[in-house]
Short mmCIF file of C-alpha atoms in Angstrom, two decimals:
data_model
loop_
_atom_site.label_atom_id
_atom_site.label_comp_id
_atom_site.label_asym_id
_atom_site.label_seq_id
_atom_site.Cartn_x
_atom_site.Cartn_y
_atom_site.Cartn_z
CA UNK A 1 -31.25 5.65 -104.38
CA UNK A 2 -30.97 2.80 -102.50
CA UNK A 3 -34.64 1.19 -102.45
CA UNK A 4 -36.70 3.73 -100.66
CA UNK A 5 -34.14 4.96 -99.00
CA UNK A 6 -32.44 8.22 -100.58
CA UNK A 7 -28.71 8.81 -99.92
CA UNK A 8 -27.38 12.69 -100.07
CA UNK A 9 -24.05 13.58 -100.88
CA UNK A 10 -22.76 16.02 -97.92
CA UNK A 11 -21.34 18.93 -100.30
CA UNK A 12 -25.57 19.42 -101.46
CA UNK A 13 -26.12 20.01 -97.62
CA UNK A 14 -23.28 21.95 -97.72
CA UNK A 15 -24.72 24.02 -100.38
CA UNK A 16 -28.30 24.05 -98.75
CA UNK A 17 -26.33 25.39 -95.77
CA UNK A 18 -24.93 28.42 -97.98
CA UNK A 19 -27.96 29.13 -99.97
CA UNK A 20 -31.06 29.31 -97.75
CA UNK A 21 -31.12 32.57 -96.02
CA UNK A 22 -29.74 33.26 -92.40
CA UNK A 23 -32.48 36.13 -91.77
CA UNK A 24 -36.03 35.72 -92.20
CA UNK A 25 -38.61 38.59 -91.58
CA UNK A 26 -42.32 38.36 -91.10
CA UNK A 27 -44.47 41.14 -91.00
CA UNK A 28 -47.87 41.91 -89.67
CA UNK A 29 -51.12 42.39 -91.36
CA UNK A 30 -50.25 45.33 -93.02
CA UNK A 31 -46.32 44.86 -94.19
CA UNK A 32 -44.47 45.94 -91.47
CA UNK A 33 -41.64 44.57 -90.29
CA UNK A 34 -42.49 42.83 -87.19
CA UNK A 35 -40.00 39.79 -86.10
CA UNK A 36 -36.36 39.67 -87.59
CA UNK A 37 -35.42 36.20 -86.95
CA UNK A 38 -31.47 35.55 -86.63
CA UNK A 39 -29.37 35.20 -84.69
CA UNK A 40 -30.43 35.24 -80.94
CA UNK A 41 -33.70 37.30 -81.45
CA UNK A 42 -36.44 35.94 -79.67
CA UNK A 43 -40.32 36.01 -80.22
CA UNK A 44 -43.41 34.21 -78.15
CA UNK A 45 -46.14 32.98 -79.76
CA UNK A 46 -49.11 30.67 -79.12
CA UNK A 47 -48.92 27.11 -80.24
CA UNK A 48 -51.41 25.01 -82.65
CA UNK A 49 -54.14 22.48 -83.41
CA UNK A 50 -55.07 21.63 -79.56
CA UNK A 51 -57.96 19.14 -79.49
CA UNK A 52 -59.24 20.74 -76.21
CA UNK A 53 -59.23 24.31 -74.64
CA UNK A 54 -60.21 24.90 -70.83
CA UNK A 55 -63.20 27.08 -70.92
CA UNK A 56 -62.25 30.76 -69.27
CA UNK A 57 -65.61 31.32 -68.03
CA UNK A 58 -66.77 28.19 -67.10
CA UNK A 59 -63.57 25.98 -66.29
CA UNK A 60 -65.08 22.97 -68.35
CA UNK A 61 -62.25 21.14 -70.55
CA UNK A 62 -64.07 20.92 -73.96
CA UNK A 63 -63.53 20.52 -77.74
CA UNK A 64 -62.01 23.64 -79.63
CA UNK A 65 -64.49 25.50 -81.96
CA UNK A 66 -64.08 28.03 -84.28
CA UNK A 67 -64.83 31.28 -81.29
CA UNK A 68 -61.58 29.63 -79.57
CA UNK A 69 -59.78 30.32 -82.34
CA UNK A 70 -61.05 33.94 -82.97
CA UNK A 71 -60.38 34.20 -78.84
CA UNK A 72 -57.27 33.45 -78.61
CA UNK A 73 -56.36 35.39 -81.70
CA UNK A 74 -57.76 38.36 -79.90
CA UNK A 75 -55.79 37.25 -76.92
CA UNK A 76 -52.72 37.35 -79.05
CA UNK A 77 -53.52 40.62 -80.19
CA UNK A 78 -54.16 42.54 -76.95
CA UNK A 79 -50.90 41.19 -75.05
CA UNK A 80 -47.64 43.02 -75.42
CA UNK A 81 -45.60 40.39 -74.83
CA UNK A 82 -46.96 38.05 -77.09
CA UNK A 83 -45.59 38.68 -80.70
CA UNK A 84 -46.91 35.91 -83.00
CA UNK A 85 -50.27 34.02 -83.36
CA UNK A 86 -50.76 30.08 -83.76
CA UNK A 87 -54.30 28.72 -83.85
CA UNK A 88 -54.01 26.74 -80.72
CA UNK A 89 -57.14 24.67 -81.46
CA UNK A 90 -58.96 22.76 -84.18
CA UNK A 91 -62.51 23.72 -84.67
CA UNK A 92 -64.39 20.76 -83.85
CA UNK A 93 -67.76 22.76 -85.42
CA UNK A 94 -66.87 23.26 -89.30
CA UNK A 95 -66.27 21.02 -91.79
CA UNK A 96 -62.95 18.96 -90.78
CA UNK A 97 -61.63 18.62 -94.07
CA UNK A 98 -61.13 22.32 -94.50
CA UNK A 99 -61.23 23.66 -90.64
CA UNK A 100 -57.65 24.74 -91.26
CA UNK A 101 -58.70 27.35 -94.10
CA UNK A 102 -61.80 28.78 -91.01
CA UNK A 103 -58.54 28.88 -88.46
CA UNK A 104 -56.70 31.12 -91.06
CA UNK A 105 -59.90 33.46 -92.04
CA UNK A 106 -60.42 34.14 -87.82
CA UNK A 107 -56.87 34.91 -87.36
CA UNK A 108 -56.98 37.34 -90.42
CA UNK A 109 -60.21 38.84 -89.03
CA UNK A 110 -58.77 38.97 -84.91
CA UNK A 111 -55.37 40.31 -85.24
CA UNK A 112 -52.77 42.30 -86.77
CA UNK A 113 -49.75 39.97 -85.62
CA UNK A 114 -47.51 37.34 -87.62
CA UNK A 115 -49.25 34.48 -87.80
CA UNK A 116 -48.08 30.84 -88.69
CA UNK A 117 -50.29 28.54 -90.01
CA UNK A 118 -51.09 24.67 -90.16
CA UNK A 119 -52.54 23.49 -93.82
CA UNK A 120 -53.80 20.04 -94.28
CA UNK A 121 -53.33 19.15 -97.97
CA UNK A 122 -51.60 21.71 -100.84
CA UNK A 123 -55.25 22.29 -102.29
CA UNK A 124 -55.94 24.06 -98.82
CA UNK A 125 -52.74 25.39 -98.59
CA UNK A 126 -53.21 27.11 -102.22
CA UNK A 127 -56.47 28.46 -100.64
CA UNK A 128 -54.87 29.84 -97.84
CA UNK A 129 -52.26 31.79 -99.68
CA UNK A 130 -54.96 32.96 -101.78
CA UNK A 131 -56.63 34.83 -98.88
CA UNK A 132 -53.08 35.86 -97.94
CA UNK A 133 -52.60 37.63 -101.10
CA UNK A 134 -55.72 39.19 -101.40
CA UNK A 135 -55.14 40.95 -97.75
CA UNK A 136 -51.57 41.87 -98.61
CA UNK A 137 -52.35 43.38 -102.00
CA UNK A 138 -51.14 40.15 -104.17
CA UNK A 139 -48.93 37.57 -104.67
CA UNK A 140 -45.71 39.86 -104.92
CA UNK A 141 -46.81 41.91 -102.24
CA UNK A 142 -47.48 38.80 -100.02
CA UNK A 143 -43.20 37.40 -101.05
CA UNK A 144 -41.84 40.83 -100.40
CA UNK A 145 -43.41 41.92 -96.82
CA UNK A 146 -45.05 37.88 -95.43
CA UNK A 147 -46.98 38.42 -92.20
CA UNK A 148 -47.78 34.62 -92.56
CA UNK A 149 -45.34 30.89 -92.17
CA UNK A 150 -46.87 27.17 -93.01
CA UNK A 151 -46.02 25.01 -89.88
CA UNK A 152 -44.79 21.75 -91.24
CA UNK A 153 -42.71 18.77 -89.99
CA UNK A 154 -41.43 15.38 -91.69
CA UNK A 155 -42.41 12.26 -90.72
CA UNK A 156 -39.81 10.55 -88.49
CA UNK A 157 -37.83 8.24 -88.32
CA UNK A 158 -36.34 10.05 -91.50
CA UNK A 159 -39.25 10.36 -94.22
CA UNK A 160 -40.57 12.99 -96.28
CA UNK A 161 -44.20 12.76 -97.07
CA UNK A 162 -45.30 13.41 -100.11
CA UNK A 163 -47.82 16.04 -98.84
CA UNK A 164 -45.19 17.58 -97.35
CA UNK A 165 -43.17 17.61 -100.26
CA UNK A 166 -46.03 18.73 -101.81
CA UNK A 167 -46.39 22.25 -99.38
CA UNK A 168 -43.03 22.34 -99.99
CA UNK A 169 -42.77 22.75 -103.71
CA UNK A 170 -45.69 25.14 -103.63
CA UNK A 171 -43.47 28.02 -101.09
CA UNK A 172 -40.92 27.23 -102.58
CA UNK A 173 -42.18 28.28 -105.70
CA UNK A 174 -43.74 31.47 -104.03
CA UNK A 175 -40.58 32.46 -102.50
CA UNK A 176 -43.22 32.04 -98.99
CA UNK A 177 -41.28 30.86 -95.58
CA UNK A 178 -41.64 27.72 -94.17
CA UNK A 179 -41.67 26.12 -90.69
CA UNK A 180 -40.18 22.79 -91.66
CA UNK A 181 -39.15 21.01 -87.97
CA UNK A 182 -38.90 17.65 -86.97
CA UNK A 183 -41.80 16.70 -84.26
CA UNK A 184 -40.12 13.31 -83.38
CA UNK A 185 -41.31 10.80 -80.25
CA UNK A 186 -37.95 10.09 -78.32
CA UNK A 187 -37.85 6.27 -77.61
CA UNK A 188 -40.42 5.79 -79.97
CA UNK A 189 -40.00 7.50 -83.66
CA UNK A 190 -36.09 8.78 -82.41
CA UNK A 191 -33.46 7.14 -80.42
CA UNK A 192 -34.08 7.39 -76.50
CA UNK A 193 -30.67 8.68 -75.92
CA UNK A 194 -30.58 12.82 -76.05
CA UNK A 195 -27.27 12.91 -78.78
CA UNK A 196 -29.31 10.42 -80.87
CA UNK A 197 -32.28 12.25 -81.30
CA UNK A 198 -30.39 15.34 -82.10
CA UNK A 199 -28.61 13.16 -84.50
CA UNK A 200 -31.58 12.13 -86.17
CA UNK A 201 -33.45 15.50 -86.36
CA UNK A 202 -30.68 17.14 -87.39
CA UNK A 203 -30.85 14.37 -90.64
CA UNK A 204 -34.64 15.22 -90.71
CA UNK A 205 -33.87 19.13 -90.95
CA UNK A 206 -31.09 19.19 -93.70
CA UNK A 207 -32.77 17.01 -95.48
CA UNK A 208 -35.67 18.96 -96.03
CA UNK A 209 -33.74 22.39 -96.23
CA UNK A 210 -32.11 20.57 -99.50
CA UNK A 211 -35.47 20.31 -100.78
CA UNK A 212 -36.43 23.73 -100.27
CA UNK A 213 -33.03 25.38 -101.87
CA UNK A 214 -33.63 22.59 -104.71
CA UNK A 215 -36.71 23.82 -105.46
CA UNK A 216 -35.56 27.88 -105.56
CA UNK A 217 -32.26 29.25 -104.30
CA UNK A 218 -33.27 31.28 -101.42
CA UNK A 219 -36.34 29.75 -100.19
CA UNK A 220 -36.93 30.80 -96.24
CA UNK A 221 -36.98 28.20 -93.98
CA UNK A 222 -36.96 27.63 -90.30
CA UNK A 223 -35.83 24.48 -88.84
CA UNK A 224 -34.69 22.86 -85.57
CA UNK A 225 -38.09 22.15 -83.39
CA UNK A 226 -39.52 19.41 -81.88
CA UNK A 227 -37.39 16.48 -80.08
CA UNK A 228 -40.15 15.27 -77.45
CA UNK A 229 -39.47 13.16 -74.83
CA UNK A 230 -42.38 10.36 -74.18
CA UNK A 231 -42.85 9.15 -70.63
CA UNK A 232 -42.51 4.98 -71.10
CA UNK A 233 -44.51 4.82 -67.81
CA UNK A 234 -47.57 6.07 -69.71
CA UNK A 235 -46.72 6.27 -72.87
CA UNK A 236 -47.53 9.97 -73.40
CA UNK A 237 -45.30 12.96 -74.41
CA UNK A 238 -43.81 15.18 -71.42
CA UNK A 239 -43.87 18.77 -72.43
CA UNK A 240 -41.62 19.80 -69.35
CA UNK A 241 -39.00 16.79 -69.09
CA UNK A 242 -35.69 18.29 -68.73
CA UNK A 243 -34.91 15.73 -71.82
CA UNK A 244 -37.00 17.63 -73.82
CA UNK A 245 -35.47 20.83 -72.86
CA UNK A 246 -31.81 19.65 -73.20
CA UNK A 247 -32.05 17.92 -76.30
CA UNK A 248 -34.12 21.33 -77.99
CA UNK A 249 -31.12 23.41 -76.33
CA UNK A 250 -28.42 21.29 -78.24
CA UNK A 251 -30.64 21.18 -81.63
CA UNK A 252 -30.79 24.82 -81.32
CA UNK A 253 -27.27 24.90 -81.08
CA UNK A 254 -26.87 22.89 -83.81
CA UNK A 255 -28.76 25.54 -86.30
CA UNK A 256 -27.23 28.62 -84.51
CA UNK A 257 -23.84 26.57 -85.89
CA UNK A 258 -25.35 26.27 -89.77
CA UNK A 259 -27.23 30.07 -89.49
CA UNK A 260 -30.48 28.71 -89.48
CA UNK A 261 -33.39 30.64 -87.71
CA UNK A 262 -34.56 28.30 -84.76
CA UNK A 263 -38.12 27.46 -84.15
CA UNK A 264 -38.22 26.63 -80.34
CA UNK A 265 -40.61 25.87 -77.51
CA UNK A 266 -41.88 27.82 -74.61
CA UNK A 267 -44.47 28.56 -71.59
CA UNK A 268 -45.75 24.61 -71.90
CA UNK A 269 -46.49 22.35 -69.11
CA UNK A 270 -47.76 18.69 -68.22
CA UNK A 271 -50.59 20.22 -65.92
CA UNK A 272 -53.67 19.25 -66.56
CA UNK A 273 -55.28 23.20 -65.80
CA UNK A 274 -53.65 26.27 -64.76
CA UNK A 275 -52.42 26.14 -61.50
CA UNK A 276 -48.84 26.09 -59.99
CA UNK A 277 -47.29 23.27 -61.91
CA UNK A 278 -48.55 25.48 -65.25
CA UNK A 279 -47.00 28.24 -63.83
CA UNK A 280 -43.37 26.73 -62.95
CA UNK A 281 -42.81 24.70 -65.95
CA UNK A 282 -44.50 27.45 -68.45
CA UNK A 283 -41.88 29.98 -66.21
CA UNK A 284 -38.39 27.43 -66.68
CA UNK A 285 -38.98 27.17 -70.45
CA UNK A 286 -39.55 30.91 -71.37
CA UNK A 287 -36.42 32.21 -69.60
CA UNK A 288 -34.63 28.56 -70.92
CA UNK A 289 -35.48 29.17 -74.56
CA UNK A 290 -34.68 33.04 -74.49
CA UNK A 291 -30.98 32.27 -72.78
CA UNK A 292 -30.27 29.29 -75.69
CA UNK A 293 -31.31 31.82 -78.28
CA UNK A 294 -34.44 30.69 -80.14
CA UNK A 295 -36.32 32.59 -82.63
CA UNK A 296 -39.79 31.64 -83.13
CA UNK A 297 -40.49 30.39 -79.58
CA UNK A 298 -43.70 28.95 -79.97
CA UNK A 299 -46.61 26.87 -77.73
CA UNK A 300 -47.33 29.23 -75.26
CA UNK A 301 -50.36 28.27 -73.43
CA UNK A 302 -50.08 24.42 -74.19
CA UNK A 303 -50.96 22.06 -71.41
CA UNK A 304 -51.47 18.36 -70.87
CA UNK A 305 -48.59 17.21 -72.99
CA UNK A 306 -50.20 19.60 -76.07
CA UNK A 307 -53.56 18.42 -76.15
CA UNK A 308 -55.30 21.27 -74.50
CA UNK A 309 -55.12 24.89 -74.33
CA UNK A 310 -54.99 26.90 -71.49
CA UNK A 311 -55.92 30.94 -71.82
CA UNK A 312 -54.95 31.91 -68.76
CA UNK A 313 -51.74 30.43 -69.35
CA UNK A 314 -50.92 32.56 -72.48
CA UNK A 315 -51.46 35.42 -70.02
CA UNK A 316 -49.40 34.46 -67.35
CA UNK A 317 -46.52 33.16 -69.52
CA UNK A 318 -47.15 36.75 -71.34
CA UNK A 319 -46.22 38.44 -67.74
CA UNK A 320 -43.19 36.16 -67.54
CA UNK A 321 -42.48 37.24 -71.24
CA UNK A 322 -42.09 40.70 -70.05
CA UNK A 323 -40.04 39.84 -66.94
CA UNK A 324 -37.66 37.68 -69.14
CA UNK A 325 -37.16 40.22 -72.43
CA UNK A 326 -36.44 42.95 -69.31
CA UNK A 327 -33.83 40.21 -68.29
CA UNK A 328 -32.32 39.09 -71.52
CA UNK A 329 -32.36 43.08 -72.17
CA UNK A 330 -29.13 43.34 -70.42
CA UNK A 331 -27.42 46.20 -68.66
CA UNK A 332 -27.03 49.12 -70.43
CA UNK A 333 -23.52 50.69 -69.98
CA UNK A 334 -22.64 54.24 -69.92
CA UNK A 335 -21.86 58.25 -68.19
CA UNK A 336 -25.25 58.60 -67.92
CA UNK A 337 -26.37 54.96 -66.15
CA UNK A 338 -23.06 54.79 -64.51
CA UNK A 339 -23.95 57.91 -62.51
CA UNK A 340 -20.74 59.06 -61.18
CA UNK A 341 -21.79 62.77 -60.64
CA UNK A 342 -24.72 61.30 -58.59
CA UNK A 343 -23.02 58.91 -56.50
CA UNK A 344 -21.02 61.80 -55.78
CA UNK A 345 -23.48 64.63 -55.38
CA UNK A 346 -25.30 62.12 -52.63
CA UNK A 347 -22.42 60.72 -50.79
CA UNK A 348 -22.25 59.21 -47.94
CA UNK A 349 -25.38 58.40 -45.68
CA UNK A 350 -27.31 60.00 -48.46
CA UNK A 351 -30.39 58.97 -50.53
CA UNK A 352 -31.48 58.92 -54.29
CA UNK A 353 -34.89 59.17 -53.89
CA UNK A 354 -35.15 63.10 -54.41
CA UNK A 355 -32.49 62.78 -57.53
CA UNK A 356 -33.67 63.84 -60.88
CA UNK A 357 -31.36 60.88 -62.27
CA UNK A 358 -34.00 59.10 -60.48
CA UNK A 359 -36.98 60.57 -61.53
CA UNK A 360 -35.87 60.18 -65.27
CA UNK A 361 -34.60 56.74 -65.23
CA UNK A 362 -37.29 54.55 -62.44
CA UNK A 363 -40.05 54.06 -65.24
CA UNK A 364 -37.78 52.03 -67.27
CA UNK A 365 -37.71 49.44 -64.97
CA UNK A 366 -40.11 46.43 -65.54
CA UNK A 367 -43.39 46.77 -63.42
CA UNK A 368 -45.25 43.44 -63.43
CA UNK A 369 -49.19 43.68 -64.20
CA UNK A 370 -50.46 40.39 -62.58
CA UNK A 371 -47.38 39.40 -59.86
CA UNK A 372 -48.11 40.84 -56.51
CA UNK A 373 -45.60 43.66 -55.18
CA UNK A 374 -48.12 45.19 -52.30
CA UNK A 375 -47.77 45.20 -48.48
CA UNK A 376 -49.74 42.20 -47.07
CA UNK A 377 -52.34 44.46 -46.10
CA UNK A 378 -53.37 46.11 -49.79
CA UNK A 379 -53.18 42.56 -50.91
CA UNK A 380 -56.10 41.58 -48.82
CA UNK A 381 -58.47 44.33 -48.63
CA UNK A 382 -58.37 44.00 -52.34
CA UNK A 383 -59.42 40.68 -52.45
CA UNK A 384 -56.50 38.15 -51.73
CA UNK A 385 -56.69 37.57 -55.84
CA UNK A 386 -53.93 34.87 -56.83
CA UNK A 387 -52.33 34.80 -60.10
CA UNK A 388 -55.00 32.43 -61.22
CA UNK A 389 -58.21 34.82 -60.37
CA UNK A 390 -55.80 37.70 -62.17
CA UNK A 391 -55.11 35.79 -65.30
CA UNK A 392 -58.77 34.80 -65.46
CA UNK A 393 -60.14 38.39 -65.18
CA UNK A 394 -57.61 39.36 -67.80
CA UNK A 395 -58.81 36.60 -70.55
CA UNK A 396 -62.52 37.45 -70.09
CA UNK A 397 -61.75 41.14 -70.08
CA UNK A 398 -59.83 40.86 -73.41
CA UNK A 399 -62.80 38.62 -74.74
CA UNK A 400 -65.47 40.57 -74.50
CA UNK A 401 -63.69 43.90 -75.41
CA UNK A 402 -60.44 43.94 -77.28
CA UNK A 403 -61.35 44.24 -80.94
CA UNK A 404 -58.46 44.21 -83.33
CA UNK A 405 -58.26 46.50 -86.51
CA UNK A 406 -60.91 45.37 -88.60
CA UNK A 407 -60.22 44.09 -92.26
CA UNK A 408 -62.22 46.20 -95.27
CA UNK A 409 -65.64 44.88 -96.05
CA UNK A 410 -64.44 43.66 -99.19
CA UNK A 411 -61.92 41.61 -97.97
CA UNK A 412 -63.76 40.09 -95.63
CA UNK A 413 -65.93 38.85 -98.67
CA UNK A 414 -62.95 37.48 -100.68
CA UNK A 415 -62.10 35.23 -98.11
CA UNK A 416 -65.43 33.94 -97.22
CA UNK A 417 -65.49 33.59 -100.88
CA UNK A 418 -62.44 31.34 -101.09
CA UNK A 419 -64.13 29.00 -98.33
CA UNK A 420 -67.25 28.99 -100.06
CA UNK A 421 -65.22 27.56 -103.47
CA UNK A 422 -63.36 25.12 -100.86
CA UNK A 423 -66.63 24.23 -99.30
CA UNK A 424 -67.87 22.97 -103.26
CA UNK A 425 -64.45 21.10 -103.71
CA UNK A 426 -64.51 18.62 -100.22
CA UNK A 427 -68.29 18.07 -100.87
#
């Protein structure tokens, strides 16, 4: 200890490093295996705890309330592409001091996806995995098969709250994973240079994965995350600098060098609605963040430097998703795709089209669902729809009729009985 300032010797990172697992599976709702995060695996998901969300009937930028958050978990759980929920927004309509435990109960109720999870003190937090346990089938049930991960960052420059701490201990404990990922302010909480902030996260990460593998041998953790560039002009945070991009690039590098799984960023923009600056910047980050191998690729649908939430940009970005998994997919190699016999049954000046190596192998190709492929003509006889009316019809359409698998009655009234006891304790 020197003052406030706590000194670690490098062979207890070393042994964080060795201890803390390289592999960490969650689940969904019902304790199947669902994302297997290590090495280059990637997964989309939505990001969290937006103040605003553009509304996708009536275009009006508004607060979040607690339907947004049961929306876009329904969103989350209709799209193919989109593997893992976030809440996006805080519910400006419930009681503030608890909204988080509201977010968790219409996640539970509007999917069947991973979800991970913001808490805002440990006596929430407890609550939370409370209703966690009680939909897995209990507390050992929950450790063995977690559909769920608490989203949690330090403090920078270089401090660990104590409330943090605090979550901490209480995974830990449960042998539950943790999100634990610096959310720095480059040129204002972090160096302005791009090695410096990686420097400095990199401090902020190891640190905290010592606490973890202090607290129980084992513990899951995800790290690397947030180094966000601000824009001195205006003093706000650019979600699509190419800073931001190349200094999460080189911190993901950093963890696929110690093992760790990487929580990363994707399908974000600057734009203040969806339109084509959305679309570009949303487009360079989810094929970016696939080819540098992150994990948990998270904030899909974030605009205006992640203060508002955009639907129809989760369903674009979950088109581009597709196109980019298709991508990342590779070539498969083989007798069968090499087609050797075919090439030589056709020969020259022939065609394929009347092949049955054709016919068995053209479906496997990716087919987009909202990018335009028709002549001119179809196109406008069918209404000259842009990507923006498309994604728009999609979000309403999922609103009002995708209905995930519903939770047992009883459930239902376990949870609302847990916010009912928190409801009592903040009064």
């Amino acid at each position: 200890m020197d003052g406030e300032r706590v000194r670690i010797p490098s062979h207890l990172i070393e042994w964080a490093i060795r201890t803390a697992p390289k592999r960490v599976v969650l689940c969904d709702r019902e304790g199947n295996p669902a994302m297997e995060l290590e090495g280059r695996k990637g997964y989309y998901g939505t990001g969290s705890d937006t103040v605003f969300v553009i509304d996708a009937y009536t275009g009006e930028r508004r607060f979040a309330e607690l339907k947004d958050i049961a929306n876009v978990a329904k969103l989350v759980d209709a799209l193919e592409h989109i593997d893992f929920l976030m809440c996006m927004g805080i519910a400006s309509d419930v009681t503030d001091q608890i909204s988080d435990l509201y977010h968790f109960r219409e996640m539970l109720h509007n999917t069947t996806k991973p979800i991970i999870y913001t808490a805002w003190s440990r006596a929430n937090l407890e609550d939370i995995v409370e209703m966690a346990e009680a939909v897995a089938g209990g507390a050992e049930a929950l450790r063995r098969s977690p559909f769920m991960a608490l989203y949690s960052e330090p403090i920078s420059p270089l401090t660990h709250a104590q409330e943090s701490c605090e979550k901490l201990l209480f995974l830990a404990e449960k042998g539950l994973p943790v999100v634990y990922t610096p959310g720095m302010m480059v040129g204002a909480t972090a160096p302005v240079t791009i090695a410096g902030a990686v420097v400095q996260a990199n401090a902020e990460q190891l640190s905290g994965l010592l606490i973890t593998q202090l607290i129980r041998e084992g513990a899951p953790m995800i790290g690397a995350g947030g180094i966000l560039f601000m824009e001195m002009s205006q003093g706000l945070i650019s979600y699509a600098a190419p800073e931001f991009m190349l200094g999460n690039t080189a911190f993901a590098e950093m963890c696929h060098f110690y093992g760790i799984p990487i929580f990363a960023f994707s399908g974000c923009s600057d734009a203040k609605i969806f339109d084509q600056q959305a679309s570009a910047e949303g487009a360079i980050w989810m094929l970016l963040t696939a080819l540098n191998g992150g994990n948990l690729i998270h904030d899909v649908g974030y605009i205006e430097s992640g203060i508002t939430a955009s639907y129809e940009q989760i369903v674009a970005m979950d088109e581009i998703a597709g196109l980019v998994k298709r991508f990342t997919g590779g070539i498969e190699i083989n007798t069968e795709t090499l087609a050797l016999d075919v090439i030589d049954q056709v020969g020259p000046g022939g065609h394929f089209l009347e092949t049955e190596h054709t016919f068995q192998h053209f479906r496997r190709n990716w087919v987009p669902k909202l990018f335009d492929r028709t002549p001119r003509e179809q196109w406008e006889s069918e209404g000259q729809l842009t990507l923006g009316d498309k994604a728009k019809a999609k979000v309403q359409e999922i609103f009002d009729n995708h209905r995930a698998k519903p939770l047992e009655d009883e459930l239902i009234k376990t949870l609302d009985r847990v916010i009912q006891k928190a409801e009592k304790r903040v009064k």
